[in-house]
Structures are given as C-alpha cells and as structure tokens.
CSV table of C-alpha atoms and ligand atoms in Angstrom, one decimal:
chain,number,residue,atom,x,y,z
D,1,MET,CA,145.2,39.1,108.8
D,2,THR,CA,143.7,42.5,108.0
D,3,ALA,CA,142.9,44.8,110.8
D,4,PRO,CA,139.1,44.8,111.8
D,5,THR,CA,137.1,47.9,111.1
D,6,TYR,CA,135.4,49.5,114.1
D,7,GLU,CA,131.8,50.6,114.7
D,8,PRO,CA,131.5,53.5,117.0
D,9,VAL,CA,128.7,53.5,119.7
D,10,ILE,CA,127.7,56.9,120.9
D,11,GLY,CA,125.4,58.0,123.6
D,12,LEU,CA,124.8,61.7,124.6
D,13,GLU,CA,123.8,63.4,127.9
D,14,VAL,CA,122.7,66.8,127.5
D,15,HIS,CA,122.1,69.3,130.4
D,16,ALA,CA,119.9,72.1,129.4
D,17,GLU,CA,119.4,75.1,131.7
D,18,LEU,CA,115.7,76.2,131.7
D,19,LEU,CA,114.5,79.7,131.0
D,20,THR,CA,112.4,80.1,134.1
D,21,ARG,CA,112.5,83.3,136.0
D,22,SER,CA,113.4,81.9,139.3
D,23,LYS,CA,115.5,79.0,140.4
D,24,ILE,CA,114.2,75.3,140.9
D,25,PHE,CA,113.7,75.4,144.7
D,26,CYS,CA,113.8,79.1,145.7
D,27,ARG,CA,112.7,82.6,144.5
D,28,CYS,CA,116.2,83.8,143.5
D,29,SER,CA,116.5,85.0,139.8
D,30,ALA,CA,117.9,82.3,137.4
D,31,ALA,CA,119.1,84.8,135.0
D,32,PHE,CA,122.6,84.3,133.4
D,33,GLY,CA,125.5,86.6,134.6
D,34,GLY,CA,125.0,89.2,137.3
D,35,ALA,CA,127.7,90.2,139.6
D,36,PRO,CA,129.0,87.1,141.5
D,37,ASN,CA,126.9,85.9,144.5
D,38,THR,CA,124.1,88.3,143.9
D,39,ASN,CA,121.4,85.9,143.0
D,40,VAL,CA,121.6,83.9,146.2
D,41,CYS,CA,119.7,83.2,149.4
D,42,PRO,CA,120.1,80.7,152.3
D,43,LEU,CA,118.4,78.0,150.4
D,44,CYS,CA,120.6,78.1,147.1
D,45,LEU,CA,123.6,78.5,149.3
D,46,GLY,CA,123.1,75.4,151.0
D,47,MET,CA,122.5,76.6,154.6
D,48,PRO,CA,121.3,74.0,157.0
D,49,GLY,CA,117.6,73.8,158.0
D,50,VAL,CA,116.2,75.4,154.8
D,51,LEU,CA,113.5,73.5,152.8
D,52,PRO,CA,113.2,73.5,149.1
D,53,VAL,CA,110.0,74.4,147.4
D,54,LEU,CA,109.5,72.8,143.7
D,55,ASN,CA,109.0,75.6,141.0
D,56,ARG,CA,105.9,74.3,139.2
D,57,ARG,CA,107.2,76.1,135.8
D,58,VAL,CA,110.2,73.7,135.9
D,59,VAL,CA,107.9,70.6,136.0
D,60,GLU,CA,105.8,72.1,133.2
D,61,PHE,CA,108.9,72.6,131.1
D,62,ALA,CA,110.1,69.1,131.6
D,63,ILE,CA,106.7,67.8,130.5
D,64,ARG,CA,106.9,70.0,127.4
D,65,ALA,CA,110.3,68.5,126.5
D,66,GLY,CA,109.1,65.0,127.2
D,67,LEU,CA,106.0,65.4,124.9
D,68,ALA,CA,108.0,67.0,122.1
D,69,THR,CA,110.4,63.9,122.1
D,70,HIS,CA,107.7,61.2,122.5
D,71,CYS,CA,108.4,60.2,126.1
D,72,THR,CA,105.9,58.7,128.5
D,73,ILE,CA,105.2,61.3,131.3
D,74,ALA,CA,105.4,59.5,134.7
D,75,ASN,CA,102.3,60.1,136.8
D,76,ARG,CA,104.4,59.7,139.7
D,77,SER,CA,108.3,60.5,140.0
D,78,ARG,CA,110.6,61.4,142.7
D,79,PHE,CA,113.5,63.5,143.5
D,80,ALA,CA,116.6,62.0,144.9
D,81,ARG,CA,119.9,63.2,146.5
D,82,LYS,CA,123.2,62.7,144.6
D,83,ASN,CA,126.0,62.9,147.2
D,84,TYR,CA,129.3,64.2,146.5
D,85,PHE,CA,131.7,67.0,147.7
D,86,TYR,CA,132.8,69.9,145.5
D,87,PRO,CA,133.3,73.6,146.3
D,88,ASP,CA,130.6,74.6,144.0
D,89,LEU,CA,128.1,72.4,145.8
D,90,PRO,CA,127.7,73.7,149.4
D,91,LYS,CA,125.3,71.2,150.5
D,92,GLY,CA,127.4,68.2,149.7
D,93,TYR,CA,124.5,66.9,147.5
D,94,GLN,CA,122.7,67.8,144.5
D,95,ILE,CA,118.9,67.3,144.2
D,96,SER,CA,118.4,65.3,141.1
D,97,MET,CA,116.1,62.4,140.0
D,98,TYR,CA,117.3,58.9,140.1
D,99,GLU,CA,115.1,55.7,139.8
D,100,LEU,CA,111.9,57.5,139.1
D,101,PRO,CA,112.5,60.2,136.5
D,102,ILE,CA,109.7,62.4,135.1
D,103,CYS,CA,110.0,61.4,131.4
D,104,VAL,CA,111.0,58.0,130.1
D,105,GLY,CA,111.5,56.2,126.7
D,106,GLY,CA,111.0,58.8,124.0
D,107,TRP,CA,112.8,59.2,120.7
D,108,LEU,CA,113.7,61.8,118.0
D,109,ASP,CA,114.4,61.7,114.3
D,110,VAL,CA,117.6,63.1,113.1
D,111,LEU,CA,118.7,63.9,109.5
D,112,THR,CA,122.1,63.2,108.2
D,113,ASP,CA,122.7,63.6,104.4
D,114,GLY,CA,119.2,63.5,103.7
D,115,THR,CA,118.7,60.1,105.5
D,116,SER,CA,116.5,60.1,108.8
D,117,ARG,CA,117.4,57.9,111.7
D,118,ARG,CA,115.5,57.5,114.9
D,119,ILE,CA,117.6,57.9,118.1
D,120,GLY,CA,116.0,56.6,121.4
D,121,LEU,CA,115.9,58.6,124.7
D,122,THR,CA,116.4,56.7,127.8
D,123,ARG,CA,115.1,59.5,130.2
D,124,ILE,CA,114.6,63.2,131.0
D,125,HIS,CA,114.9,64.4,134.6
D,126,MET,CA,115.1,67.6,136.5
D,127,GLU,CA,117.7,68.7,138.7
D,128,GLU,CA,119.5,71.8,140.1
D,129,ASP,CA,122.6,73.1,138.6
D,130,THR,CA,125.7,73.9,140.8
D,131,GLY,CA,127.7,77.0,141.4
D,132,LYS,CA,130.6,77.8,139.2
D,133,ASN,CA,134.3,77.7,140.2
D,134,ILE,CA,136.4,80.4,138.9
D,135,HIS,CA,140.1,79.5,138.9
D,136,ASP,CA,142.3,82.6,139.0
D,137,ALA,CA,145.0,83.0,136.5
D,138,HIS,CA,148.0,82.6,138.9
D,139,GLY,CA,146.6,79.3,140.1
D,140,ASP,CA,146.8,80.3,143.7
D,141,ALA,CA,143.3,80.9,144.5
D,142,SER,CA,139.9,79.6,143.5
D,143,LEU,CA,136.6,81.5,143.8
D,144,VAL,CA,133.0,80.3,143.6
D,145,ASP,CA,130.0,82.2,142.3
D,146,TYR,CA,126.8,80.7,143.5
D,147,ASN,CA,124.5,82.5,141.0
D,148,ARG,CA,124.1,79.4,139.1
D,149,SER,CA,123.3,77.2,142.2
D,150,GLY,CA,119.8,76.1,142.0
D,151,VAL,CA,119.2,77.2,138.3
D,152,PRO,CA,116.9,74.4,137.0
D,153,LEU,CA,118.3,71.9,134.5
D,154,LEU,CA,116.9,69.2,132.4
D,155,GLU,CA,119.1,66.2,132.0
D,156,ILE,CA,118.3,64.4,128.7
D,157,VAL,CA,119.9,61.1,128.3
D,158,SER,CA,120.0,59.2,124.9
D,159,GLU,CA,120.2,55.5,124.3
D,160,PRO,CA,123.6,54.5,122.7
D,161,ASP,CA,122.1,54.7,119.3
D,162,MET,CA,124.4,56.9,117.4
D,163,ARG,CA,126.9,55.2,115.0
D,164,SER,CA,128.8,58.3,113.7
D,165,VAL,CA,130.2,61.7,114.6
D,166,ALA,CA,127.8,63.2,112.0
D,167,GLU,CA,124.8,61.5,113.8
D,168,ALA,CA,125.9,62.7,117.2
D,169,GLY,CA,126.1,66.4,115.7
D,170,ALA,CA,122.6,66.0,114.0
D,171,TYR,CA,121.1,64.7,117.2
D,172,LEU,CA,122.4,67.6,119.3
D,173,ARG,CA,121.3,70.2,116.7
D,174,THR,CA,117.9,68.6,116.5
D,175,LEU,CA,117.4,68.4,120.4
D,176,ARG,CA,118.6,71.9,120.7
D,177,SER,CA,116.1,73.1,118.1
D,178,ILE,CA,113.2,71.4,119.7
D,179,LEU,CA,114.1,73.0,123.2
D,180,GLN,CA,114.3,76.4,121.4
D,181,TYR,CA,111.1,76.1,119.7
D,182,LEU,CA,109.4,75.0,123.1
D,183,GLU,CA,111.0,78.3,124.4
D,184,ILE,CA,112.4,76.4,127.4
D,185,CYS,CA,116.1,76.7,126.9
D,186,ASP,CA,118.1,79.3,124.9
D,187,GLY,CA,120.5,76.6,123.6
D,188,ASN,CA,123.6,78.8,124.2
D,189,MET,CA,126.5,76.5,124.2
D,190,GLU,CA,129.2,79.2,124.9
D,191,GLU,CA,127.3,80.4,128.0
D,192,GLY,CA,126.7,76.9,129.2
D,193,SER,CA,123.0,76.7,129.0
D,194,PHE,CA,123.2,73.7,126.6
D,195,ARG,CA,125.9,71.3,127.7
D,196,CYS,CA,126.9,67.8,126.5
D,197,ASP,CA,128.8,64.8,127.8
D,198,ALA,CA,129.4,62.0,125.3
D,199,ASN,CA,129.8,58.3,126.0
D,200,VAL,CA,131.8,56.7,123.4
D,201,SER,CA,132.8,53.1,122.7
D,202,ILE,CA,133.9,51.1,119.7
D,203,ARG,CA,133.3,47.3,118.7
D,204,PRO,CA,134.4,45.4,115.6
D,205,ALA,CA,131.9,46.0,112.9
D,206,GLY,CA,129.3,43.5,112.8
D,207,THR,CA,129.4,42.5,116.4
D,208,THR,CA,126.7,43.5,118.9
D,209,GLU,CA,128.4,43.3,122.3
D,210,LEU,CA,129.2,46.8,123.7
D,211,GLY,CA,132.8,47.8,124.1
D,212,THR,CA,134.3,49.7,127.2
D,213,LYS,CA,132.9,53.1,127.2
D,214,VAL,CA,134.6,56.4,127.9
D,215,GLU,CA,132.9,59.5,128.9
D,216,ILE,CA,134.0,62.8,127.5
D,217,LYS,CA,133.3,66.1,129.2
D,218,ASN,CA,134.1,69.7,128.7
D,219,MET,CA,132.9,70.5,125.2
D,220,ASN,CA,131.4,73.9,124.8
D,221,SER,CA,130.5,74.0,121.2
D,222,PHE,CA,129.1,71.7,118.5
D,223,ARG,CA,132.3,71.7,116.8
D,224,ASN,CA,134.1,70.6,119.8
D,225,VAL,CA,131.7,67.7,120.5
D,226,GLU,CA,132.3,66.4,117.1
D,227,ARG,CA,136.1,66.9,117.1
D,228,ALA,CA,136.4,65.3,120.6
D,229,ILE,CA,134.2,62.2,119.7
D,230,ALA,CA,136.3,61.8,116.4
D,231,TYR,CA,139.5,61.9,118.3
D,232,GLU,CA,138.2,59.5,121.0
D,233,ILE,CA,137.1,57.1,118.3
D,234,ASP,CA,140.6,57.0,116.7
D,235,ARG,CA,142.3,56.8,120.1
D,236,GLN,CA,140.3,53.8,121.2
D,237,ALA,CA,140.9,52.2,117.8
D,238,GLU,CA,144.7,52.7,118.2
D,239,VAL,CA,144.8,51.3,121.8
D,240,LEU,CA,142.9,48.1,120.5
D,241,GLU,CA,145.1,47.8,117.5
D,242,SER,CA,148.2,47.8,119.6
D,243,GLY,CA,146.9,45.0,121.9
D,244,GLY,CA,146.0,47.3,124.7
D,245,LYS,CA,143.0,47.3,126.9
D,246,LEU,CA,140.6,50.3,127.3
D,247,VAL,CA,139.4,51.3,130.7
D,248,GLN,CA,136.2,52.8,131.7
D,249,GLU,CA,137.0,56.3,132.6
D,250,THR,CA,136.1,59.9,132.3
D,251,ARG,CA,138.3,62.0,129.8
D,252,LEU,CA,138.4,65.9,129.4
D,253,TRP,CA,138.5,67.5,125.9
D,254,ASP,CA,141.5,69.7,125.8
D,255,VAL,CA,140.6,72.3,123.2
D,256,ASP,CA,144.0,73.9,122.9
D,257,ARG,CA,145.9,70.4,122.3
D,258,SER,CA,142.9,69.0,120.5
D,259,GLU,CA,142.9,65.8,122.5
D,260,THR,CA,141.1,63.9,125.2
D,261,ARG,CA,143.1,63.2,128.5
D,262,SER,CA,142.0,61.2,131.4
D,263,MET,CA,140.3,63.0,134.3
D,264,ARG,CA,139.4,60.2,136.6
D,265,SER,CA,138.5,56.5,136.5
D,266,LYS,CA,134.6,56.3,135.8
D,267,GLU,CA,132.4,56.8,138.8
D,268,TYR,CA,129.3,54.5,139.2
D,269,ALA,CA,125.9,55.3,140.3
D,270,HIS,CA,126.5,53.6,143.7
D,271,ASP,CA,129.5,55.9,144.3
D,272,TYR,CA,126.9,58.7,144.8
D,273,ARG,CA,124.7,57.0,147.5
D,274,TYR,CA,121.6,58.2,145.9
D,275,PHE,CA,118.6,58.1,148.1
D,276,PRO,CA,115.0,59.6,147.9
D,277,GLU,CA,115.1,63.4,148.8
D,278,PRO,CA,113.5,63.6,152.3
D,279,ASP,CA,112.7,67.3,152.0
D,280,LEU,CA,110.3,66.8,148.9
D,281,LEU,CA,107.2,64.9,148.4
D,282,PRO,CA,107.0,62.4,145.5
D,283,LEU,CA,105.9,64.4,142.5
D,284,VAL,CA,102.4,63.5,141.2
D,285,VAL,CA,101.6,64.8,137.7
D,286,GLU,CA,97.8,64.7,136.9
D,287,PRO,CA,97.0,63.5,133.4
D,288,ALA,CA,94.7,66.5,132.9
D,289,TRP,CA,97.6,68.8,133.3
D,290,VAL,CA,99.7,66.9,130.7
D,291,ASP,CA,96.7,67.2,128.3
D,292,ASP,CA,96.5,70.9,128.9
D,293,ILE,CA,100.3,71.4,128.1
D,294,ARG,CA,99.9,69.1,125.0
D,295,GLY,CA,97.3,71.5,123.7
D,296,THR,CA,99.7,74.4,123.9
D,297,MET,CA,102.6,72.8,122.0
D,298,PRO,CA,104.0,74.7,119.1
D,299,GLU,CA,104.6,73.1,115.6
D,300,LEU,CA,107.9,71.6,116.0
D,301,PRO,CA,111.0,71.9,113.7
D,302,GLY,CA,110.7,68.4,111.9
D,303,PRO,CA,106.9,69.0,110.9
D,304,ARG,CA,107.6,72.5,110.0
D,305,ARG,CA,110.4,71.6,107.8
D,306,GLU,CA,108.4,69.1,105.9
D,307,ARG,CA,105.5,71.7,105.6
D,308,PHE,CA,107.9,74.2,104.2
D,309,GLU,CA,108.9,71.7,101.5
D,310,ARG,CA,105.4,70.9,100.6
D,311,GLU,CA,103.7,74.2,101.0
D,312,TYR,CA,106.4,76.6,99.7
D,313,GLY,CA,108.3,74.1,97.3
D,314,LEU,CA,111.5,74.6,99.0
D,315,SER,CA,114.4,72.1,98.6
D,316,PRO,CA,115.0,70.0,101.7
D,317,TYR,CA,118.3,71.8,102.5
D,318,ASP,CA,116.5,75.2,102.4
D,319,ALA,CA,113.6,74.0,104.4
D,320,ASP,CA,116.0,72.6,107.0
D,321,VAL,CA,118.1,75.9,107.3
D,322,LEU,CA,114.9,78.0,107.6
D,323,THR,CA,113.3,75.8,110.3
D,324,GLN,CA,116.3,75.1,112.6
D,325,ARG,CA,115.2,78.2,114.6
D,326,LYS,CA,111.6,79.1,115.4
D,327,ASP,CA,112.4,82.9,115.0
D,328,VAL,CA,114.0,82.4,111.7
D,329,ALA,CA,111.1,80.3,110.3
D,330,ASP,CA,108.6,82.9,111.7
D,331,TYR,CA,110.6,85.7,110.0
D,332,PHE,CA,110.5,83.8,106.7
D,333,GLU,CA,106.8,83.3,106.9
D,334,ALA,CA,106.3,87.0,107.8
D,335,GLY,CA,108.0,87.9,104.6
D,336,ILE,CA,105.8,85.5,102.6
D,337,ALA,CA,102.6,87.2,104.2
D,338,ALA,CA,104.1,90.5,103.2
D,339,GLY,CA,104.1,89.4,99.5
D,340,ALA,CA,107.6,88.0,98.8
D,341,THR,CA,107.6,84.9,96.7
D,342,PRO,CA,108.9,81.7,98.9
D,343,LYS,CA,111.9,81.2,96.6
D,344,GLU,CA,112.9,84.9,96.6
D,345,MET,CA,112.5,85.3,100.4
D,346,ALA,CA,114.4,82.1,101.1
D,347,ASN,CA,117.2,83.2,99.1
D,348,TRP,CA,117.3,86.7,100.8
D,349,VAL,CA,117.2,85.2,104.3
D,350,MET,CA,119.6,82.5,103.7
D,351,THR,CA,122.3,84.3,101.7
D,352,GLU,CA,122.2,87.9,103.2
D,353,LEU,CA,120.3,88.0,106.5
D,354,LEU,CA,121.6,85.0,108.1
D,355,ARG,CA,125.1,85.8,107.2
D,356,ILE,CA,124.9,89.0,109.0
D,357,VAL,CA,123.2,87.4,111.9
D,358,ARG,CA,126.1,84.8,112.1
D,359,GLU,CA,128.7,87.5,111.8
D,360,GLU,CA,127.3,89.7,114.3
D,361,LYS,CA,126.3,86.7,116.6
D,362,LEU,CA,122.7,88.3,116.9
D,363,ASP,CA,121.4,84.6,117.4
D,364,ARG,CA,123.0,84.3,120.9
D,365,ALA,CA,119.6,84.7,122.5
D,366,LEU,CA,116.5,82.5,122.1
D,367,VAL,CA,114.9,85.1,120.0
D,368,ILE,CA,116.7,87.5,117.7
D,369,SER,CA,115.3,91.0,118.8
D,370,ASP,CA,117.5,93.1,116.4
D,371,TRP,CA,117.2,91.6,113.0
D,372,PRO,CA,119.2,93.7,110.6
D,373,LEU,CA,115.9,94.4,108.6
D,374,THR,CA,112.4,93.7,109.6
D,375,ALA,CA,110.6,90.9,107.5
D,376,ALA,CA,108.5,93.5,105.8
D,377,GLN,CA,111.4,95.5,104.7
D,378,LEU,CA,113.3,92.3,103.3
D,379,ALA,CA,110.1,91.2,101.7
D,380,GLY,CA,109.9,94.7,100.1
D,381,LEU,CA,113.4,94.3,98.6
D,382,ALA,CA,112.6,90.9,97.4
D,383,LYS,CA,109.5,92.2,95.7
D,384,LEU,CA,111.4,95.0,94.0
D,385,VAL,CA,113.8,92.4,92.5
D,386,GLN,CA,110.9,90.0,91.6
D,387,THR,CA,109.2,92.8,89.6
D,388,GLY,CA,112.4,93.9,88.0
D,389,ALA,CA,112.2,97.4,89.6
D,390,ILE,CA,115.8,97.0,90.8
D,391,ASN,CA,118.4,94.5,90.1
D,392,ARG,CA,120.0,92.1,92.8
D,393,ASN,CA,123.2,94.1,93.4
D,394,THR,CA,121.3,97.4,94.0
D,395,ALA,CA,119.1,95.5,96.3
D,396,LYS,CA,122.2,94.1,98.3
D,397,GLY,CA,123.5,97.4,98.5
D,398,LEU,CA,120.4,98.8,100.1
D,399,ILE,CA,120.4,96.4,103.1
D,400,ALA,CA,123.0,98.6,104.9
D,401,ARG,CA,121.1,101.7,104.2
D,402,LEU,CA,117.8,100.5,105.2
D,403,ARG,CA,119.1,99.0,108.4
D,404,GLY,CA,117.9,100.8,111.5
D,405,SER,CA,116.1,103.4,109.3
D,406,GLY,CA,112.6,101.9,109.5
D,407,ARG,CA,112.2,103.1,105.8
D,408,ASP,CA,110.1,101.2,103.2
D,409,PRO,CA,112.5,99.9,100.5
D,410,ALA,CA,110.2,101.1,97.6
D,411,GLU,CA,110.1,104.6,99.0
D,412,LEU,CA,113.9,104.6,99.3
D,413,VAL,CA,114.4,103.4,95.7
D,414,ALA,CA,111.9,106.0,94.3
D,415,ALA,CA,113.4,108.9,96.3
D,416,GLU,CA,116.9,108.3,95.2
D,417,GLY,CA,116.2,107.2,91.6
D,418,LEU,CA,117.6,103.8,91.8
D,419,THR,CA,115.0,102.1,89.6
D,420,GLN,CA,116.7,99.6,87.3
D,421,VAL,CA,117.1,100.9,83.7
D,422,SER,CA,115.1,98.4,81.7
D,423,ASP,CA,114.2,101.0,79.0
D,424,ARG,CA,115.2,99.6,75.7
D,425,GLY,CA,116.5,103.0,74.1
D,426,ALA,CA,118.6,103.9,76.9
D,427,LEU,CA,120.2,100.6,77.1
D,428,ASP,CA,120.8,100.3,73.4
D,429,ALA,CA,122.8,103.6,73.5
D,430,ALA,CA,124.9,102.4,76.3
D,431,VAL,CA,125.6,99.1,74.6
D,432,ALA,CA,126.5,100.7,71.3
D,433,ASP,CA,128.9,103.0,73.2
D,434,VAL,CA,130.7,100.2,74.9
D,435,ILE,CA,131.0,98.2,71.7
D,436,ALA,CA,132.5,101.1,70.0
D,437,LYS,CA,135.1,101.8,72.9
D,438,HIS,CA,136.3,98.2,73.2
D,439,PRO,CA,137.0,96.8,69.8
D,440,ALA,CA,139.7,94.2,71.0
D,441,GLN,CA,137.2,92.6,73.5
D,442,VAL,CA,134.5,92.7,70.9
D,443,ALA,CA,136.8,90.7,68.4
D,444,GLU,CA,137.4,88.2,71.2
D,445,VAL,CA,133.8,87.6,71.8
D,446,LYS,CA,133.2,87.2,68.1
D,447,ALA,CA,136.1,84.7,68.1
D,448,GLY,CA,134.2,82.6,70.5
D,449,LYS,CA,135.6,83.8,73.9
D,450,GLU,CA,132.2,83.6,75.6
D,451,ARG,CA,133.6,84.8,79.1
D,452,VAL,CA,134.9,88.2,77.7
D,453,LEU,CA,131.1,89.0,77.2
D,454,GLY,CA,131.0,89.4,81.1
D,455,PHE,CA,133.7,92.2,80.8
D,456,LEU,CA,131.5,94.0,78.2
D,457,VAL,CA,128.3,93.5,80.4
D,458,GLY,CA,130.4,94.9,83.3
D,459,GLN,CA,131.2,98.1,81.2
D,460,VAL,CA,127.5,98.7,80.4
D,461,MET,CA,126.6,98.2,84.1
D,462,LYS,CA,129.4,100.8,85.0
D,463,ALA,CA,128.1,103.3,82.4
D,464,THR,CA,124.5,103.1,83.8
D,465,GLY,CA,125.8,103.6,87.5
D,466,GLY,CA,124.9,99.8,88.3
D,467,LYS,CA,121.2,100.3,87.5
D,468,ALA,CA,120.8,98.5,84.2
D,469,ASN,CA,118.9,95.3,84.2
D,470,PRO,CA,121.9,92.9,83.7
D,471,GLN,CA,119.9,90.2,82.0
D,472,MET,CA,118.7,92.5,79.5
D,473,VAL,CA,122.2,93.9,78.9
D,474,GLN,CA,123.5,90.5,78.3
D,475,GLU,CA,120.8,89.9,75.7
D,476,LEU,CA,121.4,93.2,73.8
D,477,LEU,CA,125.1,92.6,73.6
D,478,LYS,CA,124.7,89.0,72.4
D,479,THR,CA,122.2,90.2,69.7
D,480,ALA,CA,124.5,93.1,68.7
D,481,LEU,CA,127.6,90.8,68.4
D,482,ARG,CA,126.0,87.8,66.9
X,1,LIG,ZN1,118.2,81.1,146.2
C-alpha cells in the first residue's frame, strides 16, 4: 500500500492595527512606540466605572476594509465582551465583536504563479488591542506597557480556502496591500501592526472532510508564516503516517529552532463566555454613510495591476511589483508624467530604486517619505538614457550623486561633461587604438571566440572614461574585425 498524499487546508486570521490618531474607546494617542505607559488614561488602563466611547473613524476604516474585500456591511452590529485573564488585559475582558460582526462574507482574489484564485472571507470585526508584556532577560520579572491597550484592531478571518503555503503567502500579501492602499494600516509585521495566526489541517487528497486543525501563533514576518505552515503540514503528515492522532491545539512558532511547539490545548468560543457589551449601544450603520465611503475608495491594487499591463504594456510580473504598494505605483506614474517611457521607468524603479528602498528599509511606514531620488529626477535619468545622451552605467553612477541634492540630472550631466561619446570620429580613433594594442585578443576574436569581444569593448570604454556608447563601440569593433 502506498502512503496517501495529503492536501493542506489553511485559514488565516489577521489582526491589523488601524492608523487612527486616537484609540478605539478613549482619546489617548494610538501611535506606535513612546515611553512605556505614557499614552494611557483610566479608561484604557481598565479602571472600574469608566465608560467607552466608540471612535467613529474606526468604524469608517472597518467599512472601507469591508467594501474593498466585497463584504456585506451589516446595518446593525454589536460589540461583545471576550472574558479572559492576562496581565496585559487589566479589565479581565477584551471588547470585541462576536455574533454580530460589522462585515461578513467577502472575498479576495490572489495570484500564485500567474493563476488567480478566489479566497473567501468569513468576517471582519473591530476590537481593542491589549497591552504588551515585556519579559526581562533574567526571567525573574515581567513588565507591562499599556500604550497599546485600546489601539483599534480589525480582525480579518478567512475561510479555510487556501490549499498551499504559496497561496497563504499570496493571500497575506494581497490583504496587506489592500489595507495599505486604503491607508488604514501600515502593514508593518515587525512592529506588530499586521499580525497573522494560521489554522492548518490536512486531509487525504481527494476527500472533503476537514481534518483536526491546529492554530499557529507568533509569526512576525511573511517568511515565518510560510515556514511555520510548511513545517506544520509536514509534522501533521508524519503524525498520521506513524499511526498517531492529531489533537486540536494552539502551537507557537519557534523562530530559532524552526519548529512549532504545543502551547495549550485549543480554547473554544464558549471558554470566553462572550456576552453583549453592556456599556456600548448596538452599532447602527446608515446605508447613506456606506455609500459616501464607497465614493472615496481608491483604485485598489488588483485593478491597478491590470491597468498597468493594459495601459503601459508591462509584463504581469512588472505590473505586480509596481502596484503592491500605492506609493510605489504613484511614484512610477509620476515618472511617466514627467516624460519617461513606461518600460524605462519600470526598469529603473524595479532594478535600482526598490533595491535601495529594501536595503535601507525605507518602506517601513505606510508611505515612503524619503525616496532616494524624486520621481522627476529618476524620470530625468531615464530620459537621458532613452535619448542616448548618457549610457546606462553612467546613469547608475549618478544616482548616489543626485541623492539629496535636488539637482536636475540633465543639468548635472551637462555641468560635468558626462555626455555619452557617440561621435563616430572619436570612437573610431579609440577603437583603432585598442585593436593596435591587443593583437592577441584580436586574433582570438577573429578565430571565433566571441566572448573576447567583451574584453575589447571594455578597453574602449576605459579609454573613454566610461562615456562611450557601448552599443556603438560593439558595432564598430565587429565591423573592424570582420
Ligand atoms: Zn486611554
């Protein structure tokens, strides 16, 4: 008998911290960081007798997220108390939503290997974040910072519709991209403003019954989510293969040991004794307000990616890279508006600019405020290459010099005499000189060793201080050695 192959079944729960200025039920700042316990008041410290007041902006953000993911926006929803004890939750309960969430039943399309799949959303609800426990290095004391207590969260729950690690990764990236486009969450996983728990089970391929699911927590990067899910799929298959039984439980991803380990048996909803929050009225959302919000929705990443392919003739891959973040897509289009061709601008943004952005982590916030070059400067460089005024290498070398200078690339090139040498006479002389100086290599090229031609091109480039038009040099050499 051959071992059965297993099909993974994956559902994801995302917690997204919202970019409101104040917290969900009080006026304290919702900003990340700050000295511990400075953004707090009696309400978010859970003092008895205080009354929460719902932040209207949080509701607006939840509706935006729901509209962007094709959810039904509930006309009437309700907050609920989720009861449990933990030092970072001084009230002993978290205000969340339970049986009547604000958004239900949406979906989003995700791309893996060029194929689109539709992943269902179960619900989106609002809740308050908890404080943060800080365990000291010696392990003999735990501190609590309540700055995060009461920061607004959206919990976005998917259906168990994903069937591979790649699909789970694509779903998360797509969802984060949408929230960033809506400007409601900065999507920073390292700072915890975009967090993910995964429900993973497996079943024999071809069957439809769901297996025993395990929840994985504590994954703070896309890479860790993917690694943890892959590990868990393998672990579950091994347990079943060896005749064991899986238990429903919560497991923690241990980054250092690259494994999941059991944290506690899975809690069930009834363990939390949910009940309607008595301090808040049921939430009624007028359809007219939803229509107003619908009217202010931006073009979202999926439609924008398709437009980039259609309008600018970009490949699906390029269009995808350029539209994952709204600020990058805006930057690209600003360069087109400044006169660069789409192909050239795409090339410069993807190969040079985004590399610097990644290396220097300039994309930590929602919007990149210190681009290495302005879109107009990069478009200027692209245009100089398009027209043949400078070659690609000269242009690359100019990025560091233009950075922070505010200078116009054309002006810099003119001022420093960097214009590409395309003058036939000057190049002919340099080519003849190089041929005379390297008879051995010339003989090799003539004997059919094409790659030695590159060496001769390099010598001509060197002789012209890197300013020669490389295509022209190559043509001239080929003609001369034919
Ligand atoms: Zn407060």
